[in-house]
GROMACS .gro file of C-alpha atoms in nm:
model
  468
    1MET     CA    1  -1.618  -3.765   2.071
    2ILE     CA    2  -1.322  -3.854   2.208
    3CYS     CA    3  -1.185  -3.861   2.563
    4LEU     CA    4  -0.913  -3.961   2.730
    5HIS     CA    5  -0.717  -3.994   3.111
    6LYS     CA    6  -0.605  -3.763   3.311
    7PRO     CA    7  -0.245  -3.753   3.136
    8GLY     CA    8  -0.426  -3.635   2.839
    9GLY     CA    9  -0.678  -3.407   3.008
   10ALA     CA   10  -0.381  -3.188   3.123
   11ILE     CA   11  -0.245  -3.161   2.822
   12ALA     CA   12  -0.565  -3.049   2.639
   13MET     CA   13  -0.646  -2.792   2.921
   14ALA     CA   14  -0.283  -2.660   2.925
   15ALA     CA   15  -0.308  -2.601   2.546
   16ALA     CA   16  -0.604  -2.476   2.561
   17LEU     CA   17  -0.512  -2.201   2.814
   18LEU     CA   18  -0.208  -2.094   2.618
   19LEU     CA   19  -0.438  -2.080   2.290
   20SER     CA   20  -0.708  -1.876   2.446
   21GLY     CA   21  -0.437  -1.599   2.648
   22CYS     CA   22  -0.264  -1.524   2.272
   23ALA     CA   23  -0.541  -1.352   2.122
   24SER     CA   24  -0.675  -1.027   2.304
   25LEU     CA   25  -0.879  -0.699   2.226
   26SER     CA   26  -0.684  -0.390   2.107
   27GLY     CA   27  -0.862  -0.157   2.280
   28ASP     CA   28  -0.922   0.067   1.947
   29GLY     CA   29  -1.122  -0.206   1.734
   30GLY     CA   30  -0.846  -0.124   1.463
   31PHE     CA   31  -0.954   0.214   1.461
   32LYS     CA   32  -0.653   0.367   1.412
   33ALA     CA   33  -0.521   0.150   1.118
   34ALA     CA   34  -0.824   0.226   0.914
   35ALA     CA   35  -0.828   0.580   0.980
   36ALA     CA   36  -0.486   0.612   0.860
   37VAL     CA   37  -0.587   0.448   0.536
   38SER     CA   38  -0.797   0.639   0.490
   39GLU     CA   39  -0.616   0.990   0.586
   40GLN     CA   40  -0.380   0.897   0.340
   41ARG     CA   41  -0.629   0.887   0.055
   42THR     CA   42  -0.860   1.202   0.185
   43GLY     CA   43  -0.577   1.392   0.322
   44ALA     CA   44  -0.805   1.450   0.608
   45PRO     CA   45  -0.740   1.261   1.003
   46ALA     CA   46  -1.100   1.088   1.103
   47SER     CA   47  -1.097   1.142   1.434
   48VAL     CA   48  -1.020   1.461   1.693
   49ALA     CA   49  -0.791   1.264   1.958
   50GLY     CA   50  -0.684   0.962   1.755
   51ARG     CA   51  -0.995   0.720   1.901
   52LEU     CA   52  -1.400   0.722   1.811
   53PRO     CA   53  -1.607   1.014   2.045
   54GLN     CA   54  -1.697   0.773   2.312
   55ASN     CA   55  -1.819   1.025   2.629
   56ASP     CA   56  -1.920   1.377   2.680
   57ASP     CA   57  -1.551   1.528   2.639
   58ASP     CA   58  -1.535   1.358   2.321
   59GLY     CA   59  -1.788   1.501   2.181
   60ARG     CA   60  -1.715   1.871   2.343
   61ALA     CA   61  -1.394   1.805   2.174
   62LEU     CA   62  -1.505   1.732   1.812
   63ALA     CA   63  -1.805   2.004   1.848
   64ALA     CA   64  -1.517   2.224   1.920
   65VAL     CA   65  -1.326   2.173   1.600
   66ILE     CA   66  -1.659   2.188   1.391
   67GLU     CA   67  -1.727   2.517   1.495
   68GLN     CA   68  -1.389   2.635   1.454
   69LYS     CA   69  -1.414   2.518   1.115
   70LEU     CA   70  -1.767   2.698   1.029
   71ALA     CA   71  -1.681   3.028   1.160
   72GLN     CA   72  -1.576   3.115   0.858
   73PRO     CA   73  -1.673   3.027   0.470
   74LEU     CA   74  -1.667   2.633   0.462
   75THR     CA   75  -1.389   2.528   0.211
   76ALA     CA   76  -1.387   2.199   0.074
   77ASN     CA   77  -1.092   2.020   0.274
   78ASP     CA   78  -1.301   2.192   0.583
   79ALA     CA   79  -1.610   2.031   0.462
   80VAL     CA   80  -1.373   1.660   0.413
   81HIS     CA   81  -1.313   1.679   0.777
   82ILE     CA   82  -1.632   1.745   0.913
   83ALA     CA   83  -1.784   1.485   0.755
   84LEU     CA   84  -1.524   1.214   0.853
   85LEU     CA   85  -1.547   1.328   1.218
   86ASN     CA   86  -1.933   1.327   1.244
   87ASN     CA   87  -2.148   1.155   0.962
   88ARG     CA   88  -2.327   0.924   1.160
   89GLY     CA   89  -2.351   0.667   0.902
   90LEU     CA   90  -1.975   0.675   0.858
   91GLN     CA   91  -1.927   0.606   1.228
   92ALA     CA   92  -2.147   0.361   1.266
   93THR     CA   93  -1.902   0.182   0.992
   94TYR     CA   94  -1.589   0.250   1.212
   95TRP     CA   95  -1.747   0.050   1.482
   96SER     CA   96  -1.824  -0.242   1.308
   97LEU     CA   97  -1.440  -0.297   1.322
   98GLY     CA   98  -1.496  -0.343   1.719
   99ILE     CA   99  -1.709  -0.663   1.579
  100ALA     CA  100  -1.472  -0.787   1.366
  101GLU     CA  101  -1.182  -0.747   1.598
  102ALA     CA  102  -1.444  -0.951   1.835
  103ASP     CA  103  -1.476  -1.220   1.587
  104LEU     CA  104  -1.101  -1.285   1.537
  105VAL     CA  105  -0.990  -1.290   1.903
  106GLN     CA  106  -1.312  -1.490   1.966
  107ALA     CA  107  -1.174  -1.748   1.683
  108GLY     CA  108  -0.837  -1.750   1.895
  109ARG     CA  109  -1.008  -1.903   2.193
  110LEU     CA  110  -1.095  -2.247   2.222
  111GLN     CA  111  -1.473  -2.338   2.322
  112ASN     CA  112  -1.549  -2.412   2.721
  113PRO     CA  113  -1.499  -2.752   2.840
  114VAL     CA  114  -1.838  -2.916   2.947
  115LEU     CA  115  -1.844  -3.083   3.312
  116ASP     CA  116  -2.086  -3.329   3.287
  117PHE     CA  117  -2.173  -3.505   3.657
  118LYS     CA  118  -2.405  -3.826   3.753
  119ARG     CA  119  -2.493  -3.938   4.072
  120SER     CA  120  -2.691  -4.295   4.103
  121HIS     CA  121  -2.790  -4.496   4.335
  122GLY     CA  122  -3.020  -4.831   4.419
  123GLY     CA  123  -2.948  -5.172   4.618
  124GLY     CA  124  -2.774  -5.016   4.894
  125ALA     CA  125  -2.482  -4.849   4.630
  126LEU     CA  126  -2.352  -4.506   4.499
  127GLU     CA  127  -2.245  -4.447   4.181
  128ILE     CA  128  -2.087  -4.100   4.089
  129GLU     CA  129  -1.960  -4.038   3.737
  130ARG     CA  130  -1.796  -3.661   3.628
  131THR     CA  131  -1.685  -3.652   3.251
  132LEU     CA  132  -1.509  -3.331   3.150
  133THR     CA  133  -1.459  -3.295   2.763
  134PHE     CA  134  -1.279  -3.049   2.523
  135ASN     CA  135  -1.356  -2.962   2.154
  136LEU     CA  136  -1.048  -3.121   2.074
  137LEU     CA  137  -1.120  -3.048   1.667
  138GLY     CA  138  -1.130  -2.659   1.816
  139ILE     CA  139  -0.752  -2.744   1.947
  140ILE     CA  140  -0.619  -2.881   1.630
  141THR     CA  141  -0.829  -2.627   1.406
  142ALA     CA  142  -0.739  -2.323   1.592
  143PRO     CA  143  -0.439  -2.188   1.409
  144MET     CA  144  -0.636  -2.200   1.079
  145ALA     CA  145  -0.961  -2.066   1.255
  146GLY     CA  146  -0.763  -1.765   1.344
  147ARG     CA  147  -0.573  -1.685   1.028
  148ILE     CA  148  -0.912  -1.750   0.861
  149GLU     CA  149  -1.081  -1.441   1.071
  150GLY     CA  150  -0.747  -1.266   1.069
  151ARG     CA  151  -0.773  -1.203   0.686
  152ARG     CA  152  -1.152  -1.134   0.715
  153TYR     CA  153  -1.025  -0.856   0.994
  154GLU     CA  154  -0.800  -0.715   0.779
  155GLN     CA  155  -1.036  -0.690   0.489
  156SER     CA  156  -1.240  -0.529   0.722
  157LYS     CA  157  -1.020  -0.230   0.818
  158LEU     CA  158  -1.002  -0.203   0.427
  159LEU     CA  159  -1.339  -0.155   0.377
  160VAL     CA  160  -1.422   0.060   0.618
  161ALA     CA  161  -1.141   0.287   0.524
  162ASN     CA  162  -1.305   0.287   0.172
  163GLU     CA  163  -1.610   0.338   0.335
  164ALA     CA  164  -1.480   0.711   0.485
  165VAL     CA  165  -1.266   0.802   0.171
  166ARG     CA  166  -1.608   0.707  -0.036
  167VAL     CA  167  -1.756   0.967   0.213
  168ALA     CA  168  -1.512   1.229   0.176
  169LEU     CA  169  -1.490   1.210  -0.193
  170ASP     CA  170  -1.921   1.252  -0.214
  171THR     CA  171  -1.870   1.546   0.000
  172ARG     CA  172  -1.658   1.721  -0.155
  173ARG     CA  173  -1.863   1.660  -0.485
  174ALA     CA  174  -2.131   1.792  -0.251
  175TRP     CA  175  -1.911   2.099  -0.192
  176VAL     CA  176  -1.857   2.153  -0.537
  177ALA     CA  177  -2.265   2.158  -0.650
  178ALA     CA  178  -2.353   2.330  -0.357
  179VAL     CA  179  -2.079   2.600  -0.431
  180ALA     CA  180  -2.239   2.638  -0.791
  181ALA     CA  181  -2.578   2.638  -0.720
  182SER     CA  182  -2.505   2.873  -0.433
  183GLN     CA  183  -2.306   3.111  -0.713
  184SER     CA  184  -2.576   3.023  -1.004
  185ALA     CA  185  -2.867   3.158  -0.829
  186ASP     CA  186  -2.704   3.483  -0.698
  187TYR     CA  187  -2.613   3.547  -1.065
  188ALA     CA  188  -2.973   3.479  -1.158
  189GLN     CA  189  -3.048   3.756  -0.918
  190GLN     CA  190  -2.865   3.975  -1.093
  191VAL     CA  191  -2.992   3.861  -1.430
  192GLU     CA  192  -3.336   3.919  -1.287
  193ALA     CA  193  -3.280   4.236  -1.150
  194SER     CA  194  -3.159   4.357  -1.503
  195ALA     CA  195  -3.457   4.218  -1.685
  196GLN     CA  196  -3.682   4.396  -1.461
  197ALA     CA  197  -3.477   4.742  -1.496
  198SER     CA  198  -3.498   4.626  -1.871
  199ALA     CA  199  -3.933   4.551  -1.833
  200GLU     CA  200  -3.954   4.889  -1.665
  201LEU     CA  201  -3.787   5.074  -1.909
  202ALA     CA  202  -3.967   4.973  -2.208
  203GLN     CA  203  -4.305   5.031  -2.038
  204ARG     CA  204  -4.154   5.410  -2.031
  205MET     CA  205  -4.061   5.360  -2.361
  206ARG     CA  206  -4.427   5.274  -2.449
  207ASP     CA  207  -4.577   5.541  -2.254
  208ALA     CA  208  -4.385   5.773  -2.441
  209GLY     CA  209  -4.502   5.606  -2.760
  210ASN     CA  210  -4.145   5.473  -2.885
  211TRP     CA  211  -4.176   5.120  -2.836
  212SER     CA  212  -4.464   4.858  -2.984
  213ALA     CA  213  -4.698   4.642  -2.774
  214MET     CA  214  -4.449   4.367  -2.931
  215ASP     CA  215  -4.120   4.525  -2.741
  216VAL     CA  216  -4.283   4.577  -2.440
  217ALA     CA  217  -4.428   4.219  -2.445
  218ARG     CA  218  -4.091   4.070  -2.545
  219GLU     CA  219  -3.914   4.235  -2.243
  220GLN     CA  220  -4.177   4.181  -1.992
  221ALA     CA  221  -4.179   3.829  -2.118
  222TYR     CA  222  -3.810   3.805  -2.036
  223HIS     CA  223  -3.810   3.935  -1.752
  224ALA     CA  224  -4.105   3.654  -1.603
  225GLN     CA  225  -3.842   3.385  -1.726
  226THR     CA  226  -3.586   3.530  -1.559
  227SER     CA  227  -3.792   3.527  -1.222
  228ALA     CA  228  -3.862   3.132  -1.297
  229ASP     CA  229  -3.508   3.104  -1.328
  230VAL     CA  230  -3.437   3.278  -0.975
  231ASN     CA  231  -3.695   3.038  -0.810
  232ALA     CA  232  -3.560   2.698  -0.941
  233ALA     CA  233  -3.195   2.844  -0.873
  234ARG     CA  234  -3.321   2.898  -0.566
  235LYS     CA  235  -3.472   2.545  -0.535
  236GLY     CA  236  -3.146   2.386  -0.666
  237ALA     CA  237  -2.946   2.562  -0.431
  238VAL     CA  238  -3.123   2.440  -0.107
  239MET     CA  239  -3.104   2.093  -0.223
  240ALA     CA  240  -2.724   2.115  -0.293
  241ARG     CA  241  -2.653   2.301   0.005
  242GLU     CA  242  -2.903   2.016   0.251
  243LYS     CA  243  -2.702   1.700   0.032
  244LEU     CA  244  -2.351   1.882   0.177
  245THR     CA  245  -2.538   1.956   0.563
  246ARG     CA  246  -2.644   1.537   0.533
  247LEU     CA  247  -2.338   1.460   0.409
  248MET     CA  248  -2.142   1.630   0.739
  249GLY     CA  249  -2.396   1.498   0.966
  250LEU     CA  250  -2.517   1.883   1.084
  251ALA     CA  251  -2.794   2.004   1.208
  252GLY     CA  252  -2.939   2.294   1.404
  253VAL     CA  253  -2.738   2.597   1.423
  254GLN     CA  254  -2.406   2.430   1.310
  255ALA     CA  255  -2.602   2.404   0.966
  256ALA     CA  256  -2.619   2.740   0.899
  257TYR     CA  257  -2.295   2.792   0.758
  258LYS     CA  258  -2.160   3.026   0.517
  259LEU     CA  259  -2.028   2.907   0.184
  260PRO     CA  260  -1.777   3.094  -0.039
  261GLY     CA  261  -1.919   3.311  -0.286
  262HIS     CA  262  -1.769   3.120  -0.623
  263LEU     CA  263  -1.610   2.826  -0.717
  264PRO     CA  264  -1.249   2.818  -0.714
  265ASP     CA  265  -1.029   2.942  -1.053
  266LEU     CA  266  -0.898   2.698  -1.278
  267PRO     CA  267  -0.536   2.544  -1.264
  268ALA     CA  268  -0.270   2.655  -1.491
  269VAL     CA  269  -0.238   2.324  -1.579
  270PRO     CA  270  -0.466   1.998  -1.567
  271SER     CA  271  -0.270   1.651  -1.396
  272GLU     CA  272  -0.102   1.496  -1.610
  273LEU     CA  273  -0.112   1.123  -1.519
  274ALA     CA  274   0.080   0.783  -1.682
  275ASP     CA  275  -0.035   0.453  -1.643
  276ILE     CA  276  -0.369   0.542  -1.431
  277GLU     CA  277  -0.535   0.178  -1.517
  278GLN     CA  278  -0.222   0.044  -1.312
  279VAL     CA  279  -0.262   0.311  -1.031
  280ALA     CA  280  -0.628   0.191  -1.020
  281VAL     CA  281  -0.554  -0.139  -0.958
  282ASN     CA  282  -0.271  -0.072  -0.722
  283GLU     CA  283  -0.442   0.182  -0.488
  284ARG     CA  284  -0.800   0.116  -0.480
  285LEU     CA  285  -0.923   0.000  -0.083
  286ASP     CA  286  -1.197  -0.247  -0.268
  287ILE     CA  287  -0.971  -0.431  -0.490
  288GLN     CA  288  -0.721  -0.527  -0.184
  289ALA     CA  289  -1.039  -0.570  -0.016
  290ALA     CA  290  -1.179  -0.830  -0.287
  291LYS     CA  291  -0.782  -0.982  -0.289
  292LEU     CA  292  -0.832  -1.062   0.067
  293ASP     CA  293  -1.155  -1.167   0.010
  294VAL     CA  294  -1.051  -1.454  -0.252
  295ALA     CA  295  -0.767  -1.536   0.009
  296HIS     CA  296  -1.036  -1.582   0.343
  297THR     CA  297  -1.288  -1.861   0.084
  298ALA     CA  298  -0.933  -2.017   0.016
  299SER     CA  299  -0.848  -2.063   0.379
  300THR     CA  300  -1.178  -2.163   0.440
  301LEU     CA  301  -1.191  -2.388   0.106
  302GLY     CA  302  -0.855  -2.544   0.289
  303LEU     CA  303  -1.045  -2.595   0.611
  304THR     CA  304  -1.389  -2.713   0.480
  305LYS     CA  305  -1.147  -3.013   0.319
  306THR     CA  306  -0.967  -3.073   0.633
  307THR     CA  307  -1.295  -3.137   0.829
  308ARG     CA  308  -1.492  -3.262   0.538
  309PHE     CA  309  -1.488  -3.626   0.684
  310ILE     CA  310  -1.478  -3.556   1.063
  311ASN     CA  311  -1.694  -3.245   1.204
  312VAL     CA  312  -1.737  -3.340   1.556
  313LEU     CA  313  -1.406  -3.460   1.769
  314ASP     CA  314  -1.444  -3.464   2.148
  315LEU     CA  315  -1.199  -3.514   2.427
  316GLY     CA  316  -1.227  -3.552   2.800
  317LEU     CA  317  -1.147  -3.724   3.083
  318VAL     CA  318  -1.359  -3.950   3.290
  319ALA     CA  319  -1.351  -4.046   3.676
  320ASN     CA  320  -1.642  -4.263   3.836
  321SER     CA  321  -1.652  -4.349   4.182
  322GLU     CA  322  -1.862  -4.682   4.240
  323GLY     CA  323  -1.893  -4.736   4.664
  324ALA     CA  324  -1.502  -4.722   4.803
  325THR     CA  325  -1.405  -4.835   4.429
  326ASN     CA  326  -1.259  -4.561   4.215
  327THR     CA  327  -1.208  -4.585   3.818
  328ARG     CA  328  -0.999  -4.331   3.603
  329GLY     CA  329  -1.038  -4.354   3.193
  330TYR     CA  330  -1.114  -4.187   2.884
  331GLU     CA  331  -1.372  -4.214   2.630
  332ILE     CA  332  -1.415  -4.081   2.266
  333ALA     CA  333  -1.723  -3.947   2.052
  334LEU     CA  334  -1.639  -3.931   1.714
  335GLU     CA  335  -1.903  -3.852   1.434
  336ILE     CA  336  -1.944  -4.096   1.219
  337PRO     CA  337  -1.958  -3.989   0.823
  338LEU     CA  338  -2.213  -4.259   0.770
  339PHE     CA  339  -2.435  -4.097   0.542
  340ASP     CA  340  -2.279  -3.732   0.499
  341TRP     CA  341  -1.915  -3.740   0.347
  342GLY     CA  342  -1.871  -3.379   0.311
  343SER     CA  343  -1.899  -3.346  -0.036
  344THR     CA  344  -2.173  -3.043  -0.025
  345ARG     CA  345  -2.006  -2.842   0.218
  346VAL     CA  346  -1.681  -2.906   0.023
  347ALA     CA  347  -1.869  -2.814  -0.293
  348ARG     CA  348  -2.046  -2.498  -0.184
  349ALA     CA  349  -1.674  -2.420  -0.021
  350GLU     CA  350  -1.551  -2.433  -0.365
  351ALA     CA  351  -1.861  -2.233  -0.541
  352THR     CA  352  -1.753  -1.939  -0.301
  353TYR     CA  353  -1.448  -1.954  -0.403
  354MET     CA  354  -1.477  -1.924  -0.756
  355GLN     CA  355  -1.760  -1.633  -0.680
  356ALA     CA  356  -1.535  -1.451  -0.466
  357ALA     CA  357  -1.244  -1.508  -0.744
  358ASN     CA  358  -1.466  -1.369  -1.076
  359MET     CA  359  -1.583  -1.085  -0.893
  360LEU     CA  360  -1.202  -1.008  -0.793
  361ALA     CA  361  -1.146  -1.007  -1.172
  362GLN     CA  362  -1.490  -0.791  -1.228
  363THR     CA  363  -1.368  -0.488  -0.962
  364ALA     CA  364  -1.004  -0.521  -1.173
  365ILE     CA  365  -1.171  -0.450  -1.505
  366ASN     CA  366  -1.478  -0.202  -1.332
  367ALA     CA  367  -1.141   0.029  -1.178
  368ARG     CA  368  -0.995   0.027  -1.500
  369SER     CA  369  -1.303   0.125  -1.675
  370GLU     CA  370  -1.368   0.388  -1.434
  371ALA     CA  371  -1.041   0.512  -1.440
  372ARG     CA  372  -0.995   0.580  -1.819
  373GLU     CA  373  -1.325   0.683  -1.824
  374SER     CA  374  -1.280   0.954  -1.547
  375TYR     CA  375  -0.923   1.047  -1.623
  376ALA     CA  376  -1.137   1.114  -2.024
  377ASP     CA  377  -1.331   1.338  -1.875
  378TYR     CA  378  -1.145   1.512  -1.634
  379ARG     CA  379  -0.915   1.650  -1.912
  380ALA     CA  380  -1.204   1.709  -2.144
  381SER     CA  381  -1.370   1.939  -1.866
  382TYR     CA  382  -1.077   2.125  -1.816
  383ASP     CA  383  -1.028   2.215  -2.180
  384LEU     CA  384  -1.416   2.308  -2.168
  385ALA     CA  385  -1.330   2.499  -1.890
  386ARG     CA  386  -1.093   2.654  -2.010
  387HIS     CA  387  -1.252   2.750  -2.335
  388TYR     CA  388  -1.542   2.912  -2.176
  389ARG     CA  389  -1.225   3.085  -1.956
  390ASP     CA  390  -1.013   3.199  -2.224
  391GLN     CA  391  -1.232   3.230  -2.512
  392VAL     CA  392  -1.609   3.287  -2.467
  393LEU     CA  393  -1.626   3.558  -2.160
  394PRO     CA  394  -1.321   3.735  -2.331
  395ALA     CA  395  -1.503   3.735  -2.694
  396ARG     CA  396  -1.824   3.833  -2.505
  397LYS     CA  397  -1.664   4.062  -2.268
  398LYS     CA  398  -1.528   4.247  -2.583
  399LEU     CA  399  -1.873   4.252  -2.784
  400ALA     CA  400  -2.040   4.404  -2.511
  401ASP     CA  401  -1.793   4.680  -2.477
  402GLU     CA  402  -1.810   4.730  -2.858
  403THR     CA  403  -2.164   4.706  -2.817
  404LEU     CA  404  -2.239   5.004  -2.552
  405LEU     CA  405  -2.030   5.191  -2.716
  406ARG     CA  406  -2.201   5.195  -3.013
  407TYR     CA  407  -2.531   5.286  -2.837
  408ASN     CA  408  -2.377   5.526  -2.667
  409GLY     CA  409  -2.235   5.709  -2.975
  410MET     CA  410  -2.658   5.649  -3.125
  411LEU     CA  411  -2.526   5.377  -3.352
  412MET     CA  412  -2.702   5.099  -3.236
  413SER     CA  413  -3.019   5.076  -3.090
  414VAL     CA  414  -3.139   4.991  -2.697
  415PHE     CA  415  -3.284   4.622  -2.849
  416GLU     CA  416  -2.944   4.477  -2.960
  417LEU     CA  417  -2.794   4.646  -2.587
  418LEU     CA  418  -3.050   4.430  -2.468
  419ALA     CA  419  -2.994   4.136  -2.671
  420ASP     CA  420  -2.653   4.143  -2.611
  421ALA     CA  421  -2.684   4.110  -2.191
  422ARG     CA  422  -2.854   3.818  -2.291
  423GLU     CA  423  -2.636   3.647  -2.449
  424GLN     CA  424  -2.351   3.730  -2.198
  425ALA     CA  425  -2.570   3.612  -1.922
  426SER     CA  426  -2.621   3.294  -2.111
  427ALA     CA  427  -2.231   3.278  -2.140
  428VAL     CA  428  -2.174   3.322  -1.769
  429ARG     CA  429  -2.366   3.052  -1.682
  430GLY     CA  430  -2.217   2.818  -1.875
  431TYR     CA  431  -1.902   2.902  -1.763
  432ILE     CA  432  -2.047   2.786  -1.383
  433ALA     CA  433  -2.167   2.511  -1.561
  434ALA     CA  434  -1.823   2.405  -1.698
  435GLN     CA  435  -1.608   2.495  -1.346
  436GLN     CA  436  -1.883   2.261  -1.161
  437ASP     CA  437  -1.799   2.009  -1.423
  438PHE     CA  438  -1.440   2.029  -1.424
  439TRP     CA  439  -1.383   2.011  -0.994
  440THR     CA  440  -1.664   1.720  -0.994
  441ALA     CA  441  -1.464   1.583  -1.276
  442GLN     CA  442  -1.127   1.564  -1.025
  443ALA     CA  443  -1.369   1.438  -0.742
  444ASN     CA  444  -1.425   1.172  -0.974
  445LEU     CA  445  -1.104   1.115  -1.118
  446GLU     CA  446  -0.978   1.057  -0.759
  447ALA     CA  447  -1.271   0.805  -0.657
  448ALA     CA  448  -1.156   0.615  -0.990
  449LEU     CA  449  -0.801   0.590  -0.879
  450GLY     CA  450  -0.862   0.515  -0.490
  451GLY     CA  451  -0.832   0.848  -0.402
  452ARG     CA  452  -0.642   1.220  -0.404
  453LEU     CA  453  -0.449   1.255  -0.668
  454PRO     CA  454  -0.072   1.211  -0.615
  455ALA     CA  455   0.120   1.466  -0.403
  456GLN     CA  456   0.312   1.595  -0.755
  457THR     CA  457  -0.031   1.643  -0.967
  458ILE     CA  458  -0.223   1.841  -0.688
  459HIS     CA  459  -0.270   2.214  -0.810
  460GLN     CA  460  -0.146   2.528  -0.613
  461GLU     CA  461  -0.438   2.646  -0.421
  462SER     CA  462  -0.662   2.859  -0.608
  463LYS     CA  463  -0.737   3.235  -0.521
  464GLN     CA  464  -1.035   3.115  -0.295
  465GLY     CA  465  -0.817   2.950  -0.059
  466ASP     CA  466  -0.913   2.592  -0.108
  467GLN     CA  467  -0.873   2.322  -0.340
  468PRO     CA  468  -1.169   2.093  -0.355
   0.00000   0.00000   0.00000
């Protein structure tokens, strides 16, 4: 402890008031800044009125926006927008900014002074002692502590924005999976209906004595398999849709939204990206947050070294009254580093700094690798889907037309016609899966690069009316 006479006490009191008055709450907890960063990377706003919903009016405005977007088949961009507005887990993350801002403002405010009052009497004498004590060490280290909390606050904004980007990309992937699963289920029903007709035809041919029992069994087995495929496809469609519903935070009647009938067409050309590793290192929010974490731990290390010997340092005013005699002065309370010289706190701070520095380096290495891997997957997925679209499906259609032509001319049997129909169905299923892989790979690439692809590489909107 350090306690000063009256003039020193006045100076300390003035400094305390000045420092505590410099920091104040912003009112939005830094949400607007984090929302601006996430919107830049997701293409969708994170709020309806520029703030988090806090009352019934905000809730009604949010419900109106969601209702408007659900009134038509849900696009990928609308799904992302709804998730950013309505995902409750993400909303909880938004509110963590308020906690971080409160810590920042608190770091700029000094501890309240402590008033000690002592009254004693005996032998006809009355003694009164008054002490007003300030934390002088807090005054000295307040600027450094404020800078440390400032970096922590900036890091929190980046982490919140990064979480918003993650939810947006998860929603985009979930939308692709849900649409693909629904499309696959619809096509599986078409195949099952065709297989049922084939099985009924086979039974009639058997009854007429034109087919063998083995031929009928083959068609009936194929019909049974397609029925099982329909059930599996429906199950997958329900699971994919529910995952999308959870990410958007929907329930009740809102969960009955409509999805497009099929995935968007492939773009004319894939995106050409140069220096993808550098883009990832520069743009990814997790790397930026890790850099701030290193800076924060470095500042903490400096503060620890500064205060390693003096951990308690208080300043106060003392006034005593004994009868008609009044005395004033000061007293000093100082923690003497007799047993603890602060070496363990410094060692811990240094270890924490090295831990943060190595984690930053590993994060950058992971980002570079993920960028290379995602871009390679993106290009390979595009090539595969384009091959299905431009080579496999046209070849299958031509073969189906020729098979039907020869069947009508009685140059091919019905067995060959049915076998060709099965192979064509397999090609269509392969194309749907290749489309899903491509759009999922694009979302993965955006995640690896820290947000949506650069503006000059974004494809034109597909015939479906939306770009996943």
